[in-house]
PDB file of C-alpha atoms in Angstrom:
ATOM      1  CA  MET A   1      26.879 -34.333 -67.875  1.00  0.00           C
ATOM      2  CA  LYS A   2      26.511 -30.731 -66.799  1.00  0.00           C
ATOM      3  CA  LYS A   3      23.004 -31.492 -65.521  1.00  0.00           C
ATOM      4  CA  HIS A   4      24.256 -34.450 -63.443  1.00  0.00           C
ATOM      5  CA  LEU A   5      27.028 -32.299 -62.029  1.00  0.00           C
ATOM      6  CA  LEU A   6      24.569 -29.596 -60.942  1.00  0.00           C
ATOM      7  CA  LEU A   7      22.326 -32.189 -59.296  1.00  0.00           C
ATOM      8  CA  ALA A   8      25.273 -33.665 -57.437  1.00  0.00           C
ATOM      9  CA  LEU A   9      26.391 -30.277 -56.213  1.00  0.00           C
ATOM     10  CA  ALA A  10      22.850 -29.443 -55.092  1.00  0.00           C
ATOM     11  CA  GLY A  11      22.646 -32.729 -53.189  1.00  0.00           C
ATOM     12  CA  MET A  12      25.952 -32.107 -51.478  1.00  0.00           C
ATOM     13  CA  ALA A  13      24.800 -28.623 -50.479  1.00  0.00           C
ATOM     14  CA  LEU A  14      21.571 -30.044 -49.024  1.00  0.00           C
ATOM     15  CA  ILE A  15      23.492 -32.647 -47.045  1.00  0.00           C
ATOM     16  CA  SER A  16      25.859 -29.954 -45.798  1.00  0.00           C
ATOM     17  CA  LEU A  17      22.975 -27.759 -44.651  1.00  0.00           C
ATOM     18  CA  THR A  18      21.342 -30.700 -42.904  1.00  0.00           C
ATOM     19  CA  LEU A  19      24.531 -31.637 -41.095  1.00  0.00           C
ATOM     20  CA  THR A  20      25.105 -28.041 -40.144  1.00  0.00           C
ATOM     21  CA  GLY A  21      21.615 -27.825 -38.693  1.00  0.00           C
ATOM     22  CA  CYS A  22      22.126 -31.043 -36.757  1.00  0.00           C
ATOM     23  CA  GLY A  23      25.436 -29.758 -35.490  1.00  0.00           C
ATOM     24  CA  LYS A  24      23.835 -26.599 -34.121  1.00  0.00           C
ATOM     25  CA  GLN A  25      21.062 -28.544 -32.462  1.00  0.00           C
ATOM     26  CA  SER A  26      23.429 -31.014 -30.810  1.00  0.00           C
ATOM     27  CA  LYS A  27      25.636 -28.170 -29.608  1.00  0.00           C
ATOM     28  CA  ALA A  28      22.672 -26.625 -27.797  1.00  0.00           C
ATOM     29  CA  THR A  29      21.520 -29.864 -26.247  1.00  0.00           C
ATOM     30  CA  SER A  30      24.731 -31.861 -25.855  1.00  0.00           C
ATOM     31  CA  LYS A  31      25.699 -30.371 -22.514  1.00  0.00           C
ATOM     32  CA  GLU A  32      24.725 -33.200 -20.179  1.00  0.00           C
ATOM     33  CA  THR A  33      25.767 -31.484 -16.949  1.00  0.00           C
ATOM     34  CA  VAL A  34      24.846 -27.927 -15.977  1.00  0.00           C
ATOM     35  CA  LYS A  35      26.847 -26.057 -13.360  1.00  0.00           C
ATOM     36  CA  VAL A  36      25.119 -23.991 -10.686  1.00  0.00           C
ATOM     37  CA  GLY A  37      26.873 -21.984  -7.998  1.00  0.00           C
ATOM     38  CA  ILE A  38      25.112 -21.108  -4.738  1.00  0.00           C
ATOM     39  CA  LEU A  39      26.369 -18.521  -2.250  1.00  0.00           C
ATOM     40  CA  GLN A  40      24.420 -18.349   1.026  1.00  0.00           C
ATOM     41  CA  LEU A  41      25.119 -15.500   3.427  1.00  0.00           C
ATOM     42  CA  MET A  42      24.820 -17.465   6.669  1.00  0.00           C
ATOM     43  CA  ASP A  43      23.083 -20.295   8.530  1.00  0.00           C
ATOM     44  CA  GLN A  44      19.640 -18.870   9.114  1.00  0.00           C
ATOM     45  CA  THR A  45      16.313 -20.675   8.792  1.00  0.00           C
ATOM     46  CA  ALA A  46      14.798 -18.520   6.026  1.00  0.00           C
ATOM     47  CA  LEU A  47      17.945 -18.600   3.893  1.00  0.00           C
ATOM     48  CA  THR A  48      18.384 -22.349   4.292  1.00  0.00           C
ATOM     49  CA  GLU A  49      14.726 -22.968   3.455  1.00  0.00           C
ATOM     50  CA  ALA A  50      15.082 -20.873   0.302  1.00  0.00           C
ATOM     51  CA  ARG A  51      18.108 -22.919  -0.772  1.00  0.00           C
ATOM     52  CA  LYS A  52      16.368 -26.228  -0.124  1.00  0.00           C
ATOM     53  CA  GLY A  53      13.356 -25.083  -2.115  1.00  0.00           C
ATOM     54  CA  PHE A  54      15.609 -24.015  -4.978  1.00  0.00           C
ATOM     55  CA  GLU A  55      17.423 -27.352  -5.091  1.00  0.00           C
ATOM     56  CA  SER A  56      14.248 -29.433  -4.792  1.00  0.00           C
ATOM     57  CA  GLU A  57      12.536 -27.585  -7.641  1.00  0.00           C
ATOM     58  CA  LEU A  58      15.568 -28.077  -9.878  1.00  0.00           C
ATOM     59  CA  ALA A  59      15.532 -31.785  -9.057  1.00  0.00           C
ATOM     60  CA  LYS A  60      11.810 -31.941  -9.802  1.00  0.00           C
ATOM     61  CA  ALA A  61      12.542 -30.515 -13.251  1.00  0.00           C
ATOM     62  CA  GLY A  62      15.119 -33.224 -13.898  1.00  0.00           C
ATOM     63  CA  TYR A  63      18.258 -31.356 -12.839  1.00  0.00           C
ATOM     64  CA  LYS A  64      19.645 -34.006 -10.505  1.00  0.00           C
ATOM     65  CA  GLY A  65      22.307 -36.666 -10.366  1.00  0.00           C
ATOM     66  CA  LYS A  66      24.797 -36.385 -13.234  1.00  0.00           C
ATOM     67  CA  ARG A  67      22.722 -33.723 -14.944  1.00  0.00           C
ATOM     68  CA  ILE A  68      23.712 -31.003 -12.469  1.00  0.00           C
ATOM     69  CA  LYS A  69      26.769 -30.002 -10.487  1.00  0.00           C
ATOM     70  CA  ILE A  70      26.058 -27.637  -7.601  1.00  0.00           C
ATOM     71  CA  ASP A  71      28.876 -25.721  -5.952  1.00  0.00           C
ATOM     72  CA  TYR A  72      27.346 -24.601  -2.636  1.00  0.00           C
ATOM     73  CA  VAL A  73      29.244 -22.290  -0.295  1.00  0.00           C
ATOM     74  CA  ASN A  74      28.151 -20.598   2.939  1.00  0.00           C
ATOM     75  CA  ALA A  75      29.900 -17.415   4.100  1.00  0.00           C
ATOM     76  CA  GLN A  76      28.724 -17.804   7.721  1.00  0.00           C
ATOM     77  CA  GLY A  77      28.031 -14.065   7.812  1.00  0.00           C
ATOM     78  CA  ASP A  78      31.685 -13.160   7.270  1.00  0.00           C
ATOM     79  CA  GLN A  79      32.538 -10.421   4.750  1.00  0.00           C
ATOM     80  CA  ALA A  80      35.957 -11.886   3.963  1.00  0.00           C
ATOM     81  CA  ASN A  81      34.342 -15.249   3.222  1.00  0.00           C
ATOM     82  CA  LEU A  82      31.854 -13.547   0.897  1.00  0.00           C
ATOM     83  CA  LYS A  83      34.678 -12.177  -1.233  1.00  0.00           C
ATOM     84  CA  THR A  84      36.695 -15.394  -1.289  1.00  0.00           C
ATOM     85  CA  MET A  85      33.659 -17.522  -2.108  1.00  0.00           C
ATOM     86  CA  SER A  86      32.385 -15.090  -4.735  1.00  0.00           C
ATOM     87  CA  ASP A  87      35.767 -15.211  -6.460  1.00  0.00           C
ATOM     88  CA  ARG A  88      35.630 -18.998  -6.369  1.00  0.00           C
ATOM     89  CA  LEU A  89      32.209 -19.131  -7.999  1.00  0.00           C
ATOM     90  CA  ALA A  90      33.304 -16.548 -10.567  1.00  0.00           C
ATOM     91  CA  ARG A  91      36.196 -18.816 -11.574  1.00  0.00           C
ATOM     92  CA  GLY A  92      33.919 -21.837 -11.728  1.00  0.00           C
ATOM     93  CA  LYS A  93      32.405 -20.897 -15.104  1.00  0.00           C
ATOM     94  CA  ASN A  94      28.943 -21.811 -13.892  1.00  0.00           C
ATOM     95  CA  ASP A  95      25.890 -21.622 -16.117  1.00  0.00           C
ATOM     96  CA  VAL A  96      23.920 -19.839 -13.388  1.00  0.00           C
ATOM     97  CA  ASN A  97      24.788 -18.519  -9.935  1.00  0.00           C
ATOM     98  CA  LEU A  98      22.351 -18.096  -7.035  1.00  0.00           C
ATOM     99  CA  ALA A  99      22.919 -15.606  -4.222  1.00  0.00           C
ATOM    100  CA  ILE A 100      20.851 -15.934  -1.045  1.00  0.00           C
ATOM    101  CA  ALA A 101      20.511 -12.597   0.827  1.00  0.00           C
ATOM    102  CA  THR A 102      21.610  -9.107  -0.211  1.00  0.00           C
ATOM    103  CA  PRO A 103      25.288  -9.092   0.903  1.00  0.00           C
ATOM    104  CA  ALA A 104      25.834 -12.395  -0.927  1.00  0.00           C
ATOM    105  CA  ALA A 105      24.298 -11.018  -4.118  1.00  0.00           C
ATOM    106  CA  GLN A 106      26.304  -7.802  -3.940  1.00  0.00           C
ATOM    107  CA  ALA A 107      29.569  -9.671  -3.409  1.00  0.00           C
ATOM    108  CA  LEU A 108      28.891 -12.167  -6.189  1.00  0.00           C
ATOM    109  CA  GLN A 109      27.854  -9.508  -8.694  1.00  0.00           C
ATOM    110  CA  LYS A 110      30.998  -7.520  -7.906  1.00  0.00           C
ATOM    111  CA  ALA A 111      33.115 -10.615  -8.573  1.00  0.00           C
ATOM    112  CA  ASP A 112      31.272 -11.733 -11.710  1.00  0.00           C
ATOM    113  CA  LYS A 113      29.360  -9.339 -13.947  1.00  0.00           C
ATOM    114  CA  LYS A 114      28.822 -11.813 -16.800  1.00  0.00           C
ATOM    115  CA  THR A 115      27.416 -15.088 -15.445  1.00  0.00           C
ATOM    116  CA  PRO A 116      23.602 -14.983 -15.050  1.00  0.00           C
ATOM    117  CA  LEU A 117      22.960 -14.233 -11.381  1.00  0.00           C
ATOM    118  CA  LEU A 118      19.752 -15.060  -9.545  1.00  0.00           C
ATOM    119  CA  PHE A 119      19.000 -13.645  -6.123  1.00  0.00           C
ATOM    120  CA  THR A 120      16.465 -14.682  -3.516  1.00  0.00           C
ATOM    121  CA  ALA A 121      15.546 -13.672   0.058  1.00  0.00           C
ATOM    122  CA  ILE A 122      16.285 -10.041  -0.858  1.00  0.00           C
ATOM    123  CA  THR A 123      13.926  -7.221   0.025  1.00  0.00           C
ATOM    124  CA  ASP A 124      14.961  -4.340  -2.229  1.00  0.00           C
ATOM    125  CA  PRO A 125      17.290  -5.325  -5.100  1.00  0.00           C
ATOM    126  CA  LYS A 126      17.090  -1.854  -6.623  1.00  0.00           C
ATOM    127  CA  SER A 127      18.454   0.037  -3.609  1.00  0.00           C
ATOM    128  CA  ALA A 128      21.034  -2.755  -3.195  1.00  0.00           C
ATOM    129  CA  GLY A 129      22.374  -1.858  -6.654  1.00  0.00           C
ATOM    130  CA  LEU A 130      21.681  -5.272  -8.174  1.00  0.00           C
ATOM    131  CA  VAL A 131      19.299  -3.890 -10.813  1.00  0.00           C
ATOM    132  CA  THR A 132      18.226  -0.417 -11.875  1.00  0.00           C
ATOM    133  CA  ASN A 133      15.056  -1.601 -13.590  1.00  0.00           C
ATOM    134  CA  LEU A 134      12.901  -4.269 -11.936  1.00  0.00           C
ATOM    135  CA  THR A 135      10.822  -5.094 -15.011  1.00  0.00           C
ATOM    136  CA  LYS A 136      13.723  -5.101 -17.460  1.00  0.00           C
ATOM    137  CA  PRO A 137      16.901  -6.072 -15.602  1.00  0.00           C
ATOM    138  CA  ASP A 138      19.804  -4.222 -17.180  1.00  0.00           C
ATOM    139  CA  LYS A 139      22.714  -6.040 -15.551  1.00  0.00           C
ATOM    140  CA  ASN A 140      23.410  -9.760 -15.137  1.00  0.00           C
ATOM    141  CA  ALA A 141      21.019 -10.218 -12.191  1.00  0.00           C
ATOM    142  CA  THR A 142      17.355 -10.929 -11.567  1.00  0.00           C
ATOM    143  CA  GLY A 143      15.396 -13.001  -9.059  1.00  0.00           C
ATOM    144  CA  VAL A 144      12.620 -13.038  -6.480  1.00  0.00           C
ATOM    145  CA  THR A 145      12.233 -10.567  -3.625  1.00  0.00           C
ATOM    146  CA  ASP A 146      10.870 -11.516  -0.214  1.00  0.00           C
ATOM    147  CA  LEU A 147       9.204  -8.154   0.371  1.00  0.00           C
ATOM    148  CA  VAL A 148       5.788  -8.271   2.006  1.00  0.00           C
ATOM    149  CA  ALA A 149       4.134  -4.880   2.500  1.00  0.00           C
ATOM    150  CA  VAL A 150       5.427  -3.547   5.822  1.00  0.00           C
ATOM    151  CA  SER A 151       2.215  -1.556   6.224  1.00  0.00           C
ATOM    152  CA  ASP A 152       0.199  -4.799   6.121  1.00  0.00           C
ATOM    153  CA  GLN A 153       2.354  -6.298   8.861  1.00  0.00           C
ATOM    154  CA  ILE A 154       2.063  -3.190  11.034  1.00  0.00           C
ATOM    155  CA  ASP A 155      -1.719  -3.190  10.454  1.00  0.00           C
ATOM    156  CA  LEU A 156      -1.821  -6.833  11.567  1.00  0.00           C
ATOM    157  CA  LEU A 157       0.116  -5.950  14.724  1.00  0.00           C
ATOM    158  CA  HIS A 158      -2.249  -3.052  15.476  1.00  0.00           C
ATOM    159  CA  LYS A 159      -5.427  -5.078  14.931  1.00  0.00           C
ATOM    160  CA  THR A 160      -4.212  -8.202  16.726  1.00  0.00           C
ATOM    161  CA  PHE A 161      -2.800  -6.336  19.737  1.00  0.00           C
ATOM    162  CA  PRO A 162      -4.939  -3.163  19.985  1.00  0.00           C
ATOM    163  CA  GLN A 163      -3.563  -2.307  23.446  1.00  0.00           C
ATOM    164  CA  ALA A 164      -0.021  -1.965  22.107  1.00  0.00           C
ATOM    165  CA  LYS A 165       0.660   1.767  21.831  1.00  0.00           C
ATOM    166  CA  THR A 166       4.466   1.838  21.871  1.00  0.00           C
ATOM    167  CA  ILE A 167       6.203  -0.427  19.384  1.00  0.00           C
ATOM    168  CA  GLY A 168       9.833  -1.475  19.603  1.00  0.00           C
ATOM    169  CA  LEU A 169      11.802  -1.586  16.352  1.00  0.00           C
ATOM    170  CA  MET A 170      15.002  -3.621  16.348  1.00  0.00           C
ATOM    171  CA  TYR A 171      17.344  -4.206  13.410  1.00  0.00           C
ATOM    172  CA  ASN A 172      20.887  -4.274  12.097  1.00  0.00           C
ATOM    173  CA  ALA A 173      21.645  -0.789  10.748  1.00  0.00           C
ATOM    174  CA  GLY A 174      24.268  -2.326   8.462  1.00  0.00           C
ATOM    175  CA  GLU A 175      21.678  -4.178   6.383  1.00  0.00           C
ATOM    176  CA  PRO A 176      20.207  -2.024   3.570  1.00  0.00           C
ATOM    177  CA  ASN A 177      17.073  -4.213   3.474  1.00  0.00           C
ATOM    178  CA  SER A 178      16.431  -3.553   7.152  1.00  0.00           C
ATOM    179  CA  VAL A 179      16.977   0.194   6.878  1.00  0.00           C
ATOM    180  CA  TYR A 180      14.459   0.269   4.025  1.00  0.00           C
ATOM    181  CA  GLN A 181      11.825  -1.669   5.987  1.00  0.00           C
ATOM    182  CA  ILE A 182      12.311   0.281   9.213  1.00  0.00           C
ATOM    183  CA  LYS A 183      11.810   3.534   7.328  1.00  0.00           C
ATOM    184  CA  GLN A 184       8.470   2.205   6.067  1.00  0.00           C
ATOM    185  CA  ALA A 185       7.527   0.908   9.529  1.00  0.00           C
ATOM    186  CA  LYS A 186       8.179   4.270  11.188  1.00  0.00           C
ATOM    187  CA  ALA A 187       6.086   6.083   8.599  1.00  0.00           C
ATOM    188  CA  HIS A 188       3.134   3.707   9.006  1.00  0.00           C
ATOM    189  CA  LEU A 189       3.280   3.686  12.801  1.00  0.00           C
ATOM    190  CA  LYS A 190       3.186   7.476  12.732  1.00  0.00           C
ATOM    191  CA  LYS A 191       0.188   7.326  10.396  1.00  0.00           C
ATOM    192  CA  LEU A 192      -1.617   5.059  12.883  1.00  0.00           C
ATOM    193  CA  GLY A 193      -0.783   7.375  15.772  1.00  0.00           C
ATOM    194  CA  LEU A 194       1.479   4.823  17.459  1.00  0.00           C
ATOM    195  CA  ARG A 195       4.779   5.586  19.191  1.00  0.00           C
ATOM    196  CA  TYR A 196       7.996   3.689  18.557  1.00  0.00           C
ATOM    197  CA  GLN A 197      11.407   3.155  20.081  1.00  0.00           C
ATOM    198  CA  ILE A 198      14.455   1.855  18.255  1.00  0.00           C
ATOM    199  CA  LYS A 199      17.413  -0.353  19.108  1.00  0.00           C
ATOM    200  CA  THR A 200      20.050  -1.672  16.713  1.00  0.00           C
ATOM    201  CA  ALA A 201      22.230  -4.767  16.934  1.00  0.00           C
ATOM    202  CA  ALA A 202      25.109  -5.415  14.545  1.00  0.00           C
ATOM    203  CA  THR A 203      25.655  -9.071  15.489  1.00  0.00           C
ATOM    204  CA  THR A 204      23.728 -11.880  17.146  1.00  0.00           C
ATOM    205  CA  ASN A 205      25.862 -11.331  20.240  1.00  0.00           C
ATOM    206  CA  ASP A 206      24.351  -7.859  20.615  1.00  0.00           C
ATOM    207  CA  VAL A 207      20.730  -8.964  20.273  1.00  0.00           C
ATOM    208  CA  GLN A 208      19.901 -10.124  23.791  1.00  0.00           C
ATOM    209  CA  GLN A 209      21.011  -6.901  25.479  1.00  0.00           C
ATOM    210  CA  ALA A 210      19.194  -4.774  22.882  1.00  0.00           C
ATOM    211  CA  ALA A 211      16.017  -6.855  23.157  1.00  0.00           C
ATOM    212  CA  GLU A 212      15.996  -6.761  26.964  1.00  0.00           C
ATOM    213  CA  SER A 213      16.527  -3.016  26.992  1.00  0.00           C
ATOM    214  CA  LEU A 214      13.797  -2.388  24.450  1.00  0.00           C
ATOM    215  CA  ALA A 215      11.288  -4.821  25.961  1.00  0.00           C
ATOM    216  CA  LYS A 216      11.204  -2.810  29.227  1.00  0.00           C
ATOM    217  CA  ASP A 217       9.622   0.206  27.542  1.00  0.00           C
ATOM    218  CA  VAL A 218       7.442  -1.122  24.705  1.00  0.00           C
ATOM    219  CA  ASP A 219       4.178  -3.056  24.315  1.00  0.00           C
ATOM    220  CA  ALA A 220       5.217  -5.056  21.239  1.00  0.00           C
ATOM    221  CA  LEU A 221       8.176  -5.603  18.917  1.00  0.00           C
ATOM    222  CA  TYR A 222       8.327  -5.310  15.129  1.00  0.00           C
ATOM    223  CA  LEU A 223      11.321  -6.835  13.357  1.00  0.00           C
ATOM    224  CA  PRO A 224      12.186  -6.470   9.653  1.00  0.00           C
ATOM    225  CA  ALA A 225      13.422  -9.370   7.520  1.00  0.00           C
ATOM    226  CA  ASP A 226      16.860  -8.849   9.005  1.00  0.00           C
ATOM    227  CA  ASN A 227      19.457 -11.622   8.880  1.00  0.00           C
ATOM    228  CA  VAL A 228      20.899 -10.838  12.324  1.00  0.00           C
ATOM    229  CA  MET A 229      17.432 -10.712  13.917  1.00  0.00           C
ATOM    230  CA  ALA A 230      16.371 -13.883  12.121  1.00  0.00           C
ATOM    231  CA  ALA A 231      19.457 -15.769  13.300  1.00  0.00           C
ATOM    232  CA  ALA A 232      18.798 -14.601  16.872  1.00  0.00           C
ATOM    233  CA  MET A 233      15.044 -15.249  16.927  1.00  0.00           C
ATOM    234  CA  PRO A 234      15.211 -17.934  19.655  1.00  0.00           C
ATOM    235  CA  THR A 235      16.907 -15.344  21.903  1.00  0.00           C
ATOM    236  CA  ILE A 236      14.369 -12.643  21.012  1.00  0.00           C
ATOM    237  CA  GLY A 237      11.536 -15.111  21.572  1.00  0.00           C
ATOM    238  CA  LYS A 238      12.893 -15.938  25.019  1.00  0.00           C
ATOM    239  CA  VAL A 239      12.995 -12.251  25.996  1.00  0.00           C
ATOM    240  CA  ALA A 240       9.489 -11.698  24.609  1.00  0.00           C
ATOM    241  CA  LYS A 241       8.198 -14.670  26.562  1.00  0.00           C
ATOM    242  CA  GLU A 242       9.692 -13.372  29.804  1.00  0.00           C
ATOM    243  CA  LYS A 243       8.233  -9.905  29.241  1.00  0.00           C
ATOM    244  CA  GLN A 244       4.971 -11.330  27.840  1.00  0.00           C
ATOM    245  CA  ILE A 245       4.990  -9.061  24.813  1.00  0.00           C
ATOM    246  CA  PRO A 246       4.177  -9.990  21.206  1.00  0.00           C
ATOM    247  CA  VAL A 247       6.763 -10.015  18.426  1.00  0.00           C
ATOM    248  CA  VAL A 248       5.660  -9.389  14.843  1.00  0.00           C
ATOM    249  CA  PRO A 249       8.584 -10.156  12.522  1.00  0.00           C
ATOM    250  CA  ALA A 250       8.618  -9.677   8.753  1.00  0.00           C
ATOM    251  CA  ALA A 251       9.430 -13.310   7.927  1.00  0.00           C
ATOM    252  CA  SER A 252       7.276 -16.361   8.585  1.00  0.00           C
ATOM    253  CA  THR A 253      10.329 -18.418   9.581  1.00  0.00           C
ATOM    254  CA  MET A 254      10.976 -15.871  12.342  1.00  0.00           C
ATOM    255  CA  VAL A 255       7.503 -16.584  13.729  1.00  0.00           C
ATOM    256  CA  LYS A 256       8.309 -20.278  13.934  1.00  0.00           C
ATOM    257  CA  ASP A 257      11.622 -19.524  15.658  1.00  0.00           C
ATOM    258  CA  GLY A 258      10.136 -17.389  18.449  1.00  0.00           C
ATOM    259  CA  GLY A 259       7.893 -14.715  16.960  1.00  0.00           C
ATOM    260  CA  THR A 260       4.157 -14.387  17.519  1.00  0.00           C
ATOM    261  CA  ILE A 261       2.338 -13.619  14.273  1.00  0.00           C
ATOM    262  CA  THR A 262       2.883 -12.029  10.858  1.00  0.00           C
ATOM    263  CA  LYS A 263       1.823 -11.786   7.255  1.00  0.00           C
ATOM    264  CA  GLY A 264       4.620 -13.583   5.530  1.00  0.00           C
ATOM    265  CA  ILE A 265       5.835 -16.034   2.952  1.00  0.00           C
ATOM    266  CA  ASP A 266       7.097 -19.594   2.894  1.00  0.00           C
ATOM    267  CA  TYR A 267      10.804 -19.335   2.103  1.00  0.00           C
ATOM    268  CA  ARG A 268      10.948 -22.833   0.653  1.00  0.00           C
ATOM    269  CA  ASP A 269       8.281 -21.734  -1.811  1.00  0.00           C
ATOM    270  CA  LEU A 270      10.348 -18.623  -2.503  1.00  0.00           C
ATOM    271  CA  GLY A 271      13.299 -20.845  -3.388  1.00  0.00           C
ATOM    272  CA  LYS A 272      11.108 -22.931  -5.683  1.00  0.00           C
ATOM    273  CA  GLN A 273       9.889 -19.806  -7.421  1.00  0.00           C
ATOM    274  CA  THR A 274      13.495 -18.726  -7.945  1.00  0.00           C
ATOM    275  CA  ALA A 275      14.398 -22.160  -9.337  1.00  0.00           C
ATOM    276  CA  LYS A 276      11.738 -21.801 -12.022  1.00  0.00           C
ATOM    277  CA  MET A 277      13.569 -18.699 -13.188  1.00  0.00           C
ATOM    278  CA  ALA A 278      16.858 -20.627 -13.106  1.00  0.00           C
ATOM    279  CA  ILE A 279      15.373 -23.296 -15.360  1.00  0.00           C
ATOM    280  CA  LYS A 280      14.441 -20.624 -17.906  1.00  0.00           C
ATOM    281  CA  LEU A 281      17.990 -19.281 -17.800  1.00  0.00           C
ATOM    282  CA  LEU A 282      19.444 -22.763 -18.239  1.00  0.00           C
ATOM    283  CA  LYS A 283      17.241 -23.227 -21.280  1.00  0.00           C
ATOM    284  CA  GLY A 284      18.590 -20.084 -22.881  1.00  0.00           C
ATOM    285  CA  THR A 285      16.346 -17.229 -21.760  1.00  0.00           C
ATOM    286  CA  SER A 286      18.236 -13.964 -21.273  1.00  0.00           C
ATOM    287  CA  VAL A 287      18.397 -12.326 -17.840  1.00  0.00           C
ATOM    288  CA  LYS A 288      17.054  -9.141 -19.416  1.00  0.00           C
ATOM    289  CA  LYS A 289      13.836 -10.938 -20.344  1.00  0.00           C
ATOM    290  CA  LEU A 290      13.143 -12.087 -16.769  1.00  0.00           C
ATOM    291  CA  ALA A 291      11.607  -9.355 -14.631  1.00  0.00           C
ATOM    292  CA  VAL A 292      12.246  -9.377 -10.895  1.00  0.00           C
ATOM    293  CA  GLU A 293       9.356 -11.235  -9.274  1.00  0.00           C
ATOM    294  CA  LYS A 294       7.440 -10.718  -6.035  1.00  0.00           C
ATOM    295  CA  PRO A 295       6.505 -13.611  -3.697  1.00  0.00           C
ATOM    296  CA  ALA A 296       3.677 -15.628  -5.224  1.00  0.00           C
ATOM    297  CA  ASP A 297       1.843 -16.269  -1.947  1.00  0.00           C
ATOM    298  CA  VAL A 298       1.482 -14.232   1.265  1.00  0.00           C
ATOM    299  CA  LYS A 299      -0.405 -15.603   4.271  1.00  0.00           C
ATOM    300  CA  THR A 300      -0.936 -15.062   7.986  1.00  0.00           C
ATOM    301  CA  VAL A 301       1.368 -17.228  10.094  1.00  0.00           C
ATOM    302  CA  LYS A 302       1.039 -17.529  13.877  1.00  0.00           C
ATOM    303  CA  ASN A 303       2.822 -19.211  16.757  1.00  0.00           C
ATOM    304  CA  ASP A 304       0.126 -20.533  19.109  1.00  0.00           C
ATOM    305  CA  ALA A 305       2.549 -21.151  21.973  1.00  0.00           C
ATOM    306  CA  MET A 306       3.772 -17.544  21.895  1.00  0.00           C
ATOM    307  CA  LEU A 307       0.239 -16.172  21.555  1.00  0.00           C
ATOM    308  CA  LYS A 308      -0.678 -17.826  24.859  1.00  0.00           C
ATOM    309  CA  VAL A 309       1.966 -15.938  26.832  1.00  0.00           C
ATOM    310  CA  VAL A 310       1.043 -12.457  25.595  1.00  0.00           C
ATOM    311  CA  LYS A 311      -0.420 -10.477  28.506  1.00  0.00           C
ATOM    312  CA  GLN A 312      -2.457  -8.168  26.283  1.00  0.00           C
ATOM    313  CA  LYS A 313      -5.887  -8.661  24.765  1.00  0.00           C
ATOM    314  CA  VAL A 314      -5.471 -10.585  21.521  1.00  0.00           C
ATOM    315  CA  ASN A 315      -7.791 -10.002  18.579  1.00  0.00           C
ATOM    316  CA  LEU A 316      -6.812 -12.724  16.125  1.00  0.00           C
ATOM    317  CA  PRO A 317      -7.617 -12.171  12.442  1.00  0.00           C
ATOM    318  CA  LYS A 318     -10.283 -14.440  10.976  1.00  0.00           C
TER     319      LYS A 318
END
């Protein structure tokens, strides 16, 4: 009798352990719909391409239809909107949030320090305060930077347009990413023995006047991956065309929108690369185990139509 009782108790314990194990497994996999928040700084080609790449890669991995709920908001470059929208995403109890551009990431991290935060289209996440360690993120954020070596872009400008001796630098002084890149550009231009002149523009409305003023005294323009400059690229391209001077911007999308040539990245690919990190987070990987990544592919991008109007000798790279 005692033996039968022990066997029965052992069987019940085994069944209990089995059910417990099943319960844990179903809890981890029962969530049919994941929630992803996306905060985009503004309507700007590079940022929009990054978002589209992010969404398409998620869909490719099966996160589409009823399996995913995306809460997408666009601040239209307005600081007040950034705060309101960040607060909204923080309340949304999302599984992962994506911030596109530095101000969006800073606002979202300030509003929500717990939800895993991915960033993309950001040049220097460390100086932006998003992480203090790029290889072992120590906060709730990680992602993919869009930084291409500024020195390589300046070298491309110098080799492609060897007659250009004075380079115009134009940027929004309110963007930390731009300040960082311009500092590197000035140092490398000095190393090459080239002169430079600087103009700043805080909004797209200021760009045309700044570009026209700068274009009178320089042989070429270099632009960082600056959101104001990127949004105003058609205007900058028009000025450059009238003055017949080349424009080497930091982003490939800026070449397509009116620039001349650069070493850059495909922002849709950048978004896809970021989505692959999101998938790891959704599957349970900790933010701290995902190092900040660099762009996977950098290539020379040129605008043939703009190259034809440049009045200088052009020495295209092979």
